[in-house]
Amino acid sequence: MSLLALRVHVPQESADALSDALLEHGAQSVSIEALDDPQAVVSAIFAASADPGRALQKALERCGARIAPQYTLGAVEESDWVRRSQAHFAPLRVGRLWLGASWHVAPADCACAYLERVVHGGEAVLDYGCGSGILAIAAAKLGAARIDAVDNDPVAIDVARDNAHANAVALHAYAPEALPPDRYDLVVANILARPLIELAPRLAGHGKQGAGIALSGLLASQAEEVQRAYAPMFDVSVTAREDEWVLLSGIRR
C-alpha cells in the first residue's frame, strides 16, 4: 500500500512547530532534516487517502505562518518507509534512563530530566495525554509506586499498555471519562497549549495539595497564557527551555 510523503522547506526555527502542527492535522509521522542554516526540511507521511496539501495549509495557519513554503509530494511504499524510518531512531540516554524503540536491544548499562529530579520513589503519578506512555513508564522506572495514564485516543491507550508490558512496569491506562476521581503526588501533561488551558481545572482536581505539575509541548510564546490558566491553583513558572520550547512546572496550592 502506498503512502504519501510531503517534504516542506522551512526556516530552522519553524521546523519543530510545523512538525507538531502536521501531526495535529493528520500526519502519521514527521521527521526533520537539518540543512545549511537557516533552512530545514520537514518530512511528513500521510495515508494515501489524505489531503497533505490541505493539512499543510491548516498546519501553517496553526503556526501563524504568513508565507506558503516550497513543498513536494510523492508516493512511497509503506514497507520501504518503515525500514527507512526505523534506521533514524537510535537509543537515547536521558539521565538514568535509556529511551529506545522496540526493535532495539537495550544497552547493557541501562539505568527524563524533570522526572528524574522529582520522582524519589513511592509517588502516585498521573500522565494526562500519555500517547505512547513514555512519561508514565519513565516515572515507573524511577520508582513511582502507582502510575495512571490517560488519553482520548483508544489506540494510544492500547500502545501505552503494550509499552508498559514491554518495559515490565505496572500502568493503568484510561479514557478521560473512565479515570477515577483520585488525587496524585505528581501530574504531567505533554500536549499542546490550547488543550492544556482547557484542562487546567481537571488537572488541578487530580493534584493533592503540594503536588507537583509539569506541562510541556509549549512554545515560549504560549507559556504566559498557559501559566495564567494554572495560576489560580498552582505556583507555576517556566523551569526549562530548549530552542523554542519550554517546560512549565510548579506546585499545587
PDB file of N, CA and C in Angstrom, residues 45-134:
ATOM      1  N   ILE A  45       4.554  11.906   6.608  1.00  0.00           N
ATOM      2  CA  ILE A  45       3.921  10.781   5.929  1.00  0.00           C
ATOM      3  C   ILE A  45       2.423  10.792   6.207  1.00  0.00           C
ATOM      4  N   PHE A  46       1.629  10.656   5.124  1.00  0.00           N
ATOM      5  CA  PHE A  46       0.177  10.649   5.220  1.00  0.00           C
ATOM      6  C   PHE A  46      -0.379   9.378   4.593  1.00  0.00           C
ATOM      7  N   ALA A  47      -1.575   9.000   5.014  1.00  0.00           N
ATOM      8  CA  ALA A  47      -2.286   7.902   4.360  1.00  0.00           C
ATOM      9  C   ALA A  47      -2.592   8.283   2.919  1.00  0.00           C
ATOM     10  N   ALA A  48      -2.727   7.257   2.061  1.00  0.00           N
ATOM     11  CA  ALA A  48      -2.967   7.503   0.643  1.00  0.00           C
ATOM     12  C   ALA A  48      -4.250   8.282   0.406  1.00  0.00           C
ATOM     13  N   SER A  49      -5.215   8.159   1.306  1.00  0.00           N
ATOM     14  CA  SER A  49      -6.500   8.834   1.149  1.00  0.00           C
ATOM     15  C   SER A  49      -6.509  10.255   1.700  1.00  0.00           C
ATOM     16  N   ALA A  50      -5.414  10.691   2.276  1.00  0.00           N
ATOM     17  CA  ALA A  50      -5.351  12.008   2.916  1.00  0.00           C
ATOM     18  C   ALA A  50      -5.144  13.110   1.885  1.00  0.00           C
ATOM     19  N   ASP A  51      -5.264  14.346   2.343  1.00  0.00           N
ATOM     20  CA  ASP A  51      -5.002  15.532   1.515  1.00  0.00           C
ATOM     21  C   ASP A  51      -3.861  16.308   2.158  1.00  0.00           C
ATOM     22  N   PRO A  52      -2.594  15.942   1.865  1.00  0.00           N
ATOM     23  CA  PRO A  52      -1.465  16.589   2.528  1.00  0.00           C
ATOM     24  C   PRO A  52      -1.397  18.087   2.291  1.00  0.00           C
ATOM     25  N   GLY A  53      -1.780  18.542   1.084  1.00  0.00           N
ATOM     26  CA  GLY A  53      -1.752  19.969   0.819  1.00  0.00           C
ATOM     27  C   GLY A  53      -2.670  20.739   1.741  1.00  0.00           C
ATOM     28  N   ARG A  54      -3.869  20.207   1.958  1.00  0.00           N
ATOM     29  CA  ARG A  54      -4.813  20.843   2.883  1.00  0.00           C
ATOM     30  C   ARG A  54      -4.300  20.785   4.310  1.00  0.00           C
ATOM     31  N   ALA A  55      -3.721  19.637   4.683  1.00  0.00           N
ATOM     32  CA  ALA A  55      -3.159  19.506   6.028  1.00  0.00           C
ATOM     33  C   ALA A  55      -2.037  20.518   6.249  1.00  0.00           C
ATOM     34  N   LEU A  56      -1.210  20.725   5.222  1.00  0.00           N
ATOM     35  CA  LEU A  56      -0.119  21.699   5.337  1.00  0.00           C
ATOM     36  C   LEU A  56      -0.685  23.100   5.521  1.00  0.00           C
ATOM     37  N   GLN A  57      -1.717  23.428   4.755  1.00  0.00           N
ATOM     38  CA  GLN A  57      -2.333  24.743   4.882  1.00  0.00           C
ATOM     39  C   GLN A  57      -2.838  24.972   6.308  1.00  0.00           C
ATOM     40  N   LYS A  58      -3.537  23.967   6.855  1.00  0.00           N
ATOM     41  CA  LYS A  58      -4.048  24.079   8.217  1.00  0.00           C
ATOM     42  C   LYS A  58      -2.918  24.177   9.232  1.00  0.00           C
ATOM     43  N   ALA A  59      -1.848  23.401   9.018  1.00  0.00           N
ATOM     44  CA  ALA A  59      -0.710  23.421   9.937  1.00  0.00           C
ATOM     45  C   ALA A  59      -0.024  24.779   9.924  1.00  0.00           C
ATOM     46  N   LEU A  60       0.099  25.373   8.744  1.00  0.00           N
ATOM     47  CA  LEU A  60       0.715  26.697   8.646  1.00  0.00           C
ATOM     48  C   LEU A  60      -0.134  27.745   9.356  1.00  0.00           C
ATOM     49  N   GLU A  61      -1.462  27.635   9.220  1.00  0.00           N
ATOM     50  CA  GLU A  61      -2.351  28.548   9.936  1.00  0.00           C
ATOM     51  C   GLU A  61      -2.182  28.380  11.438  1.00  0.00           C
ATOM     52  N   ARG A  62      -2.033  27.121  11.876  1.00  0.00           N
ATOM     53  CA  ARG A  62      -1.851  26.836  13.303  1.00  0.00           C
ATOM     54  C   ARG A  62      -0.570  27.474  13.828  1.00  0.00           C
ATOM     55  N   CYS A  63       0.459  27.517  12.974  1.00  0.00           N
ATOM     56  CA  CYS A  63       1.757  28.083  13.367  1.00  0.00           C
ATOM     57  C   CYS A  63       1.824  29.588  13.161  1.00  0.00           C
ATOM     58  N   GLY A  64       0.805  30.173  12.528  1.00  0.00           N
ATOM     59  CA  GLY A  64       0.820  31.603  12.266  1.00  0.00           C
ATOM     60  C   GLY A  64       1.724  32.016  11.129  1.00  0.00           C
ATOM     61  N   ALA A  65       2.031  31.069  10.201  1.00  0.00           N
ATOM     62  CA  ALA A  65       2.909  31.391   9.077  1.00  0.00           C
ATOM     63  C   ALA A  65       2.181  32.292   8.082  1.00  0.00           C
ATOM     64  N   ARG A  66       2.909  33.258   7.542  1.00  0.00           N
ATOM     65  CA  ARG A  66       2.310  34.202   6.606  1.00  0.00           C
ATOM     66  C   ARG A  66       2.653  33.885   5.149  1.00  0.00           C
ATOM     67  N   ILE A  67       3.676  33.082   4.925  1.00  0.00           N
ATOM     68  CA  ILE A  67       4.132  32.772   3.565  1.00  0.00           C
ATOM     69  C   ILE A  67       4.092  31.267   3.371  1.00  0.00           C
ATOM     70  N   ALA A  68       3.480  30.833   2.259  1.00  0.00           N
ATOM     71  CA  ALA A  68       3.431  29.398   1.961  1.00  0.00           C
ATOM     72  C   ALA A  68       4.810  28.916   1.525  1.00  0.00           C
ATOM     73  N   PRO A  69       5.385  27.911   2.193  1.00  0.00           N
ATOM     74  CA  PRO A  69       6.724  27.451   1.838  1.00  0.00           C
ATOM     75  C   PRO A  69       6.704  26.535   0.622  1.00  0.00           C
ATOM     76  N   GLN A  70       7.871  26.296   0.067  1.00  0.00           N
ATOM     77  CA  GLN A  70       8.020  25.354  -1.043  1.00  0.00           C
ATOM     78  C   GLN A  70       7.866  23.928  -0.515  1.00  0.00           C
ATOM     79  N   TYR A  71       7.112  23.086  -1.255  1.00  0.00           N
ATOM     80  CA  TYR A  71       6.970  21.700  -0.821  1.00  0.00           C
ATOM     81  C   TYR A  71       6.818  20.786  -2.025  1.00  0.00           C
ATOM     82  N   THR A  72       7.110  19.504  -1.808  1.00  0.00           N
ATOM     83  CA  THR A  72       6.923  18.476  -2.828  1.00  0.00           C
ATOM     84  C   THR A  72       6.098  17.349  -2.222  1.00  0.00           C
ATOM     85  N   LEU A  73       5.424  16.591  -3.092  1.00  0.00           N
ATOM     86  CA  LEU A  73       4.576  15.496  -2.648  1.00  0.00           C
ATOM     87  C   LEU A  73       4.814  14.295  -3.542  1.00  0.00           C
ATOM     88  N   GLY A  74       5.014  13.129  -2.938  1.00  0.00           N
ATOM     89  CA  GLY A  74       5.249  11.921  -3.713  1.00  0.00           C
ATOM     90  C   GLY A  74       4.741  10.693  -2.986  1.00  0.00           C
ATOM     91  N   ALA A  75       4.733   9.567  -3.683  1.00  0.00           N
ATOM     92  CA  ALA A  75       4.286   8.298  -3.108  1.00  0.00           C
ATOM     93  C   ALA A  75       5.487   7.510  -2.606  1.00  0.00           C
ATOM     94  N   VAL A  76       5.276   6.726  -1.553  1.00  0.00           N
ATOM     95  CA  VAL A  76       6.323   5.866  -1.020  1.00  0.00           C
ATOM     96  C   VAL A  76       5.672   4.578  -0.547  1.00  0.00           C
ATOM     97  N   GLU A  77       6.306   3.449  -0.823  1.00  0.00           N
ATOM     98  CA  GLU A  77       5.774   2.172  -0.367  1.00  0.00           C
ATOM     99  C   GLU A  77       5.898   2.070   1.151  1.00  0.00           C
ATOM    100  N   GLU A  78       4.868   1.581   1.814  1.00  0.00           N
ATOM    101  CA  GLU A  78       4.832   1.547   3.272  1.00  0.00           C
ATOM    102  C   GLU A  78       5.982   0.742   3.845  1.00  0.00           C
ATOM    103  N   SER A  79       6.298  -0.403   3.258  1.00  0.00           N
ATOM    104  CA  SER A  79       7.371  -1.236   3.811  1.00  0.00           C
ATOM    105  C   SER A  79       8.709  -0.535   3.708  1.00  0.00           C
ATOM    106  N   ASP A  80       8.933   0.187   2.599  1.00  0.00           N
ATOM    107  CA  ASP A  80      10.187   0.924   2.449  1.00  0.00           C
ATOM    108  C   ASP A  80      10.267   2.043   3.485  1.00  0.00           C
ATOM    109  N   TRP A  81       9.155   2.723   3.711  1.00  0.00           N
ATOM    110  CA  TRP A  81       9.138   3.807   4.690  1.00  0.00           C
ATOM    111  C   TRP A  81       9.437   3.287   6.089  1.00  0.00           C
ATOM    112  N   VAL A  82       8.860   2.164   6.442  1.00  0.00           N
ATOM    113  CA  VAL A  82       9.108   1.604   7.772  1.00  0.00           C
ATOM    114  C   VAL A  82      10.583   1.314   7.967  1.00  0.00           C
ATOM    115  N   ARG A  83      11.210   0.675   6.969  1.00  0.00           N
ATOM    116  CA  ARG A  83      12.640   0.359   7.108  1.00  0.00           C
ATOM    117  C   ARG A  83      13.483   1.626   7.215  1.00  0.00           C
ATOM    118  N   ARG A  84      13.137   2.629   6.415  1.00  0.00           N
ATOM    119  CA  ARG A  84      13.939   3.857   6.446  1.00  0.00           C
ATOM    120  C   ARG A  84      13.748   4.596   7.764  1.00  0.00           C
ATOM    121  N   SER A  85      12.491   4.653   8.252  1.00  0.00           N
ATOM    122  CA  SER A  85      12.239   5.396   9.480  1.00  0.00           C
ATOM    123  C   SER A  85      12.883   4.717  10.683  1.00  0.00           C
ATOM    124  N   GLN A  86      12.890   3.388  10.715  1.00  0.00           N
ATOM    125  CA  GLN A  86      13.491   2.683  11.841  1.00  0.00           C
ATOM    126  C   GLN A  86      14.979   2.991  11.963  1.00  0.00           C
ATOM    127  N   ALA A  87      15.630   3.228  10.852  1.00  0.00           N
ATOM    128  CA  ALA A  87      17.069   3.481  10.871  1.00  0.00           C
ATOM    129  C   ALA A  87      17.413   4.786  11.575  1.00  0.00           C
ATOM    130  N   HIS A  88      16.427   5.706  11.720  1.00  0.00           N
ATOM    131  CA  HIS A  88      16.706   7.017  12.310  1.00  0.00           C
ATOM    132  C   HIS A  88      16.511   7.044  13.818  1.00  0.00           C
ATOM    133  N   PHE A  89      15.967   5.982  14.422  1.00  0.00           N
ATOM    134  CA  PHE A  89      15.635   6.009  15.840  1.00  0.00           C
ATOM    135  C   PHE A  89      16.693   5.263  16.652  1.00  0.00           C
ATOM    136  N   ALA A  90      17.783   5.930  16.927  1.00  0.00           N
ATOM    137  CA  ALA A  90      18.826   5.331  17.758  1.00  0.00           C
ATOM    138  C   ALA A  90      18.450   5.503  19.232  1.00  0.00           C
ATOM    139  N   PRO A  91      18.842   4.570  20.104  1.00  0.00           N
ATOM    140  CA  PRO A  91      18.568   4.733  21.540  1.00  0.00           C
ATOM    141  C   PRO A  91      19.193   6.017  22.069  1.00  0.00           C
ATOM    142  N   LEU A  92      18.498   6.658  23.004  1.00  0.00           N
ATOM    143  CA  LEU A  92      18.933   7.934  23.567  1.00  0.00           C
ATOM    144  C   LEU A  92      18.977   7.819  25.076  1.00  0.00           C
ATOM    145  N   ARG A  93      20.090   8.230  25.662  1.00  0.00           N
ATOM    146  CA  ARG A  93      20.194   8.214  27.120  1.00  0.00           C
ATOM    147  C   ARG A  93      19.753   9.551  27.686  1.00  0.00           C
ATOM    148  N   VAL A  94      18.856   9.513  28.671  1.00  0.00           N
ATOM    149  CA  VAL A  94      18.379  10.703  29.361  1.00  0.00           C
ATOM    150  C   VAL A  94      18.512  10.452  30.854  1.00  0.00           C
ATOM    151  N   GLY A  95      19.513  11.064  31.461  1.00  0.00           N
ATOM    152  CA  GLY A  95      19.761  10.822  32.881  1.00  0.00           C
ATOM    153  C   GLY A  95      20.056   9.363  33.149  1.00  0.00           C
ATOM    154  N   ARG A  96      19.254   8.733  34.034  1.00  0.00           N
ATOM    155  CA  ARG A  96      19.451   7.323  34.378  1.00  0.00           C
ATOM    156  C   ARG A  96      18.685   6.375  33.464  1.00  0.00           C
ATOM    157  N   LEU A  97      17.999   6.905  32.458  1.00  0.00           N
ATOM    158  CA  LEU A  97      17.145   6.083  31.605  1.00  0.00           C
ATOM    159  C   LEU A  97      17.652   6.043  30.173  1.00  0.00           C
ATOM    160  N   TRP A  98      17.333   4.957  29.484  1.00  0.00           N
ATOM    161  CA  TRP A  98      17.527   4.868  28.044  1.00  0.00           C
ATOM    162  C   TRP A  98      16.162   4.857  27.382  1.00  0.00           C
ATOM    163  N   LEU A  99      16.001   5.687  26.343  1.00  0.00           N
ATOM    164  CA  LEU A  99      14.785   5.702  25.547  1.00  0.00           C
ATOM    165  C   LEU A  99      15.104   5.087  24.200  1.00  0.00           C
ATOM    166  N   GLY A 100      14.338   4.051  23.825  1.00  0.00           N
ATOM    167  CA  GLY A 100      14.616   3.380  22.562  1.00  0.00           C
ATOM    168  C   GLY A 100      13.387   2.694  22.022  1.00  0.00           C
ATOM    169  N   ALA A 101      13.361   2.488  20.715  1.00  0.00           N
ATOM    170  CA  ALA A 101      12.240   1.810  20.069  1.00  0.00           C
ATOM    171  C   ALA A 101      12.287   0.313  20.345  1.00  0.00           C
ATOM    172  N   SER A 102      11.153  -0.344  20.107  1.00  0.00           N
ATOM    173  CA  SER A 102      11.032  -1.759  20.457  1.00  0.00           C
ATOM    174  C   SER A 102      11.956  -2.662  19.655  1.00  0.00           C
ATOM    175  N   TRP A 103      12.416  -2.223  18.472  1.00  0.00           N
ATOM    176  CA  TRP A 103      13.286  -3.087  17.653  1.00  0.00           C
ATOM    177  C   TRP A 103      14.746  -2.987  18.043  1.00  0.00           C
ATOM    178  N   HIS A 104      15.070  -2.163  19.059  1.00  0.00           N
ATOM    179  CA  HIS A 104      16.448  -2.074  19.535  1.00  0.00           C
ATOM    180  C   HIS A 104      16.651  -2.975  20.744  1.00  0.00           C
ATOM    181  N   VAL A 105      17.850  -3.505  20.877  1.00  0.00           N
ATOM    182  CA  VAL A 105      18.246  -4.227  22.082  1.00  0.00           C
ATOM    183  C   VAL A 105      18.679  -3.196  23.116  1.00  0.00           C
ATOM    184  N   ALA A 106      18.180  -3.318  24.330  1.00  0.00           N
ATOM    185  CA  ALA A 106      18.520  -2.354  25.376  1.00  0.00           C
ATOM    186  C   ALA A 106      20.015  -2.378  25.656  1.00  0.00           C
ATOM    187  N   PRO A 107      20.671  -1.188  25.796  1.00  0.00           N
ATOM    188  CA  PRO A 107      22.090  -1.146  26.142  1.00  0.00           C
ATOM    189  C   PRO A 107      22.358  -1.849  27.460  1.00  0.00           C
ATOM    190  N   ALA A 108      23.562  -2.347  27.590  1.00  0.00           N
ATOM    191  CA  ALA A 108      23.902  -3.140  28.774  1.00  0.00           C
ATOM    192  C   ALA A 108      23.873  -2.323  30.052  1.00  0.00           C
ATOM    193  N   ASP A 109      24.103  -0.985  29.942  1.00  0.00           N
ATOM    194  CA  ASP A 109      24.170  -0.161  31.148  1.00  0.00           C
ATOM    195  C   ASP A 109      22.901   0.666  31.343  1.00  0.00           C
ATOM    196  N   CYS A 110      21.746   0.088  30.927  1.00  0.00           N
ATOM    197  CA  CYS A 110      20.504   0.844  31.090  1.00  0.00           C
ATOM    198  C   CYS A 110      20.331   1.297  32.551  1.00  0.00           C
ATOM    199  N   ALA A 111      20.180   2.327  32.818  1.00  0.00           N
ATOM    200  CA  ALA A 111      19.997   2.853  34.154  1.00  0.00           C
ATOM    201  C   ALA A 111      18.564   3.421  34.325  1.00  0.00           C
ATOM    202  N   CYS A 112      14.589  11.321  32.798  1.00  0.00           N
ATOM    203  CA  CYS A 112      13.897  12.246  31.956  1.00  0.00           C
ATOM    204  C   CYS A 112      14.095  13.494  32.753  1.00  0.00           C
ATOM    205  N   ALA A 113      14.547  14.313  32.321  1.00  0.00           N
ATOM    206  CA  ALA A 113      15.269  15.153  33.254  1.00  0.00           C
ATOM    207  C   ALA A 113      14.408  15.649  34.395  1.00  0.00           C
ATOM    208  N   TYR A 114      13.254  16.202  34.111  1.00  0.00           N
ATOM    209  CA  TYR A 114      12.383  16.697  35.181  1.00  0.00           C
ATOM    210  C   TYR A 114      11.956  15.549  36.085  1.00  0.00           C
ATOM    211  N   LEU A 115      11.518  14.450  35.512  1.00  0.00           N
ATOM    212  CA  LEU A 115      11.060  13.319  36.318  1.00  0.00           C
ATOM    213  C   LEU A 115      12.173  12.795  37.205  1.00  0.00           C
ATOM    214  N   GLU A 116      13.370  12.784  36.692  1.00  0.00           N
ATOM    215  CA  GLU A 116      14.493  12.282  37.494  1.00  0.00           C
ATOM    216  C   GLU A 116      14.717  13.135  38.736  1.00  0.00           C
ATOM    217  N   ARG A 117      14.432  14.434  38.616  1.00  0.00           N
ATOM    218  CA  ARG A 117      14.616  15.335  39.763  1.00  0.00           C
ATOM    219  C   ARG A 117      13.520  15.185  40.804  1.00  0.00           C
ATOM    220  N   VAL A 118      12.291  14.888  40.365  1.00  0.00           N
ATOM    221  CA  VAL A 118      11.169  14.969  41.306  1.00  0.00           C
ATOM    222  C   VAL A 118      10.624  13.622  41.758  1.00  0.00           C
ATOM    223  N   VAL A 119      10.908  12.554  41.029  1.00  0.00           N
ATOM    224  CA  VAL A 119      10.425  11.227  41.445  1.00  0.00           C
ATOM    225  C   VAL A 119      11.496  10.576  42.316  1.00  0.00           C
ATOM    226  N   HIS A 120      11.181  10.427  43.592  1.00  0.00           N
ATOM    227  CA  HIS A 120      12.153   9.862  44.542  1.00  0.00           C
ATOM    228  C   HIS A 120      11.770   8.447  44.963  1.00  0.00           C
ATOM    229  N   GLY A 121      10.561   8.016  44.628  1.00  0.00           N
ATOM    230  CA  GLY A 121      10.111   6.673  44.989  1.00  0.00           C
ATOM    231  C   GLY A 121       8.830   6.719  45.804  1.00  0.00           C
ATOM    232  N   GLY A 122       7.854   5.912  45.398  1.00  0.00           N
ATOM    233  CA  GLY A 122       6.622   5.794  46.157  1.00  0.00           C
ATOM    234  C   GLY A 122       5.502   6.724  45.749  1.00  0.00           C
ATOM    235  N   GLU A 123       5.726   7.602  44.772  1.00  0.00           N
ATOM    236  CA  GLU A 123       4.707   8.579  44.397  1.00  0.00           C
ATOM    237  C   GLU A 123       3.574   7.959  43.564  1.00  0.00           C
ATOM    238  N   ALA A 124       2.412   8.619  43.605  1.00  0.00           N
ATOM    239  CA  ALA A 124       1.317   8.349  42.678  1.00  0.00           C
ATOM    240  C   ALA A 124       1.398   9.393  41.568  1.00  0.00           C
ATOM    241  N   VAL A 125       1.460   8.933  40.317  1.00  0.00           N
ATOM    242  CA  VAL A 125       1.715   9.826  39.183  1.00  0.00           C
ATOM    243  C   VAL A 125       0.597   9.678  38.159  1.00  0.00           C
ATOM    244  N   LEU A 126       0.147  10.822  37.617  1.00  0.00           N
ATOM    245  CA  LEU A 126      -0.833  10.845  36.537  1.00  0.00           C
ATOM    246  C   LEU A 126      -0.180  11.453  35.298  1.00  0.00           C
ATOM    247  N   ASP A 127      -0.192  10.696  34.194  1.00  0.00           N
ATOM    248  CA  ASP A 127       0.291  11.175  32.895  1.00  0.00           C
ATOM    249  C   ASP A 127      -0.941  11.419  32.031  1.00  0.00           C
ATOM    250  N   TYR A 128      -1.292  12.695  31.831  1.00  0.00           N
ATOM    251  CA  TYR A 128      -2.523  13.041  31.121  1.00  0.00           C
ATOM    252  C   TYR A 128      -2.183  13.412  29.681  1.00  0.00           C
ATOM    253  N   GLY A 129      -2.773  12.663  28.726  1.00  0.00           N
ATOM    254  CA  GLY A 129      -2.385  12.808  27.324  1.00  0.00           C
ATOM    255  C   GLY A 129      -1.134  11.986  27.085  1.00  0.00           C
ATOM    256  N   CYS A 130      -1.207  10.698  27.447  1.00  0.00           N
ATOM    257  CA  CYS A 130       0.005   9.877  27.593  1.00  0.00           C
ATOM    258  C   CYS A 130       0.641   9.468  26.273  1.00  0.00           C
ATOM    259  N   GLY A 131      -0.128   9.439  25.168  1.00  0.00           N
ATOM    260  CA  GLY A 131       0.463   8.984  23.910  1.00  0.00           C
ATOM    261  C   GLY A 131       1.007   7.574  24.042  1.00  0.00           C
ATOM    262  N   SER A 132       2.285   7.402  23.776  1.00  0.00           N
ATOM    263  CA  SER A 132       2.920   6.084  23.864  1.00  0.00           C
ATOM    264  C   SER A 132       3.158   5.636  25.299  1.00  0.00           C
ATOM    265  N   GLY A 133       2.948   6.532  26.265  1.00  0.00           N
ATOM    266  CA  GLY A 133       3.165   6.187  27.671  1.00  0.00           C
ATOM    267  C   GLY A 133       4.576   6.442  28.161  1.00  0.00           C
ATOM    268  N   ILE A 134       5.360   7.188  27.396  1.00  0.00           N
ATOM    269  CA  ILE A 134       6.784   7.320  27.721  1.00  0.00           C
ATOM    270  C   ILE A 134       7.017   7.979  29.076  1.00  0.00           C
TER     271      ILE A 134
END
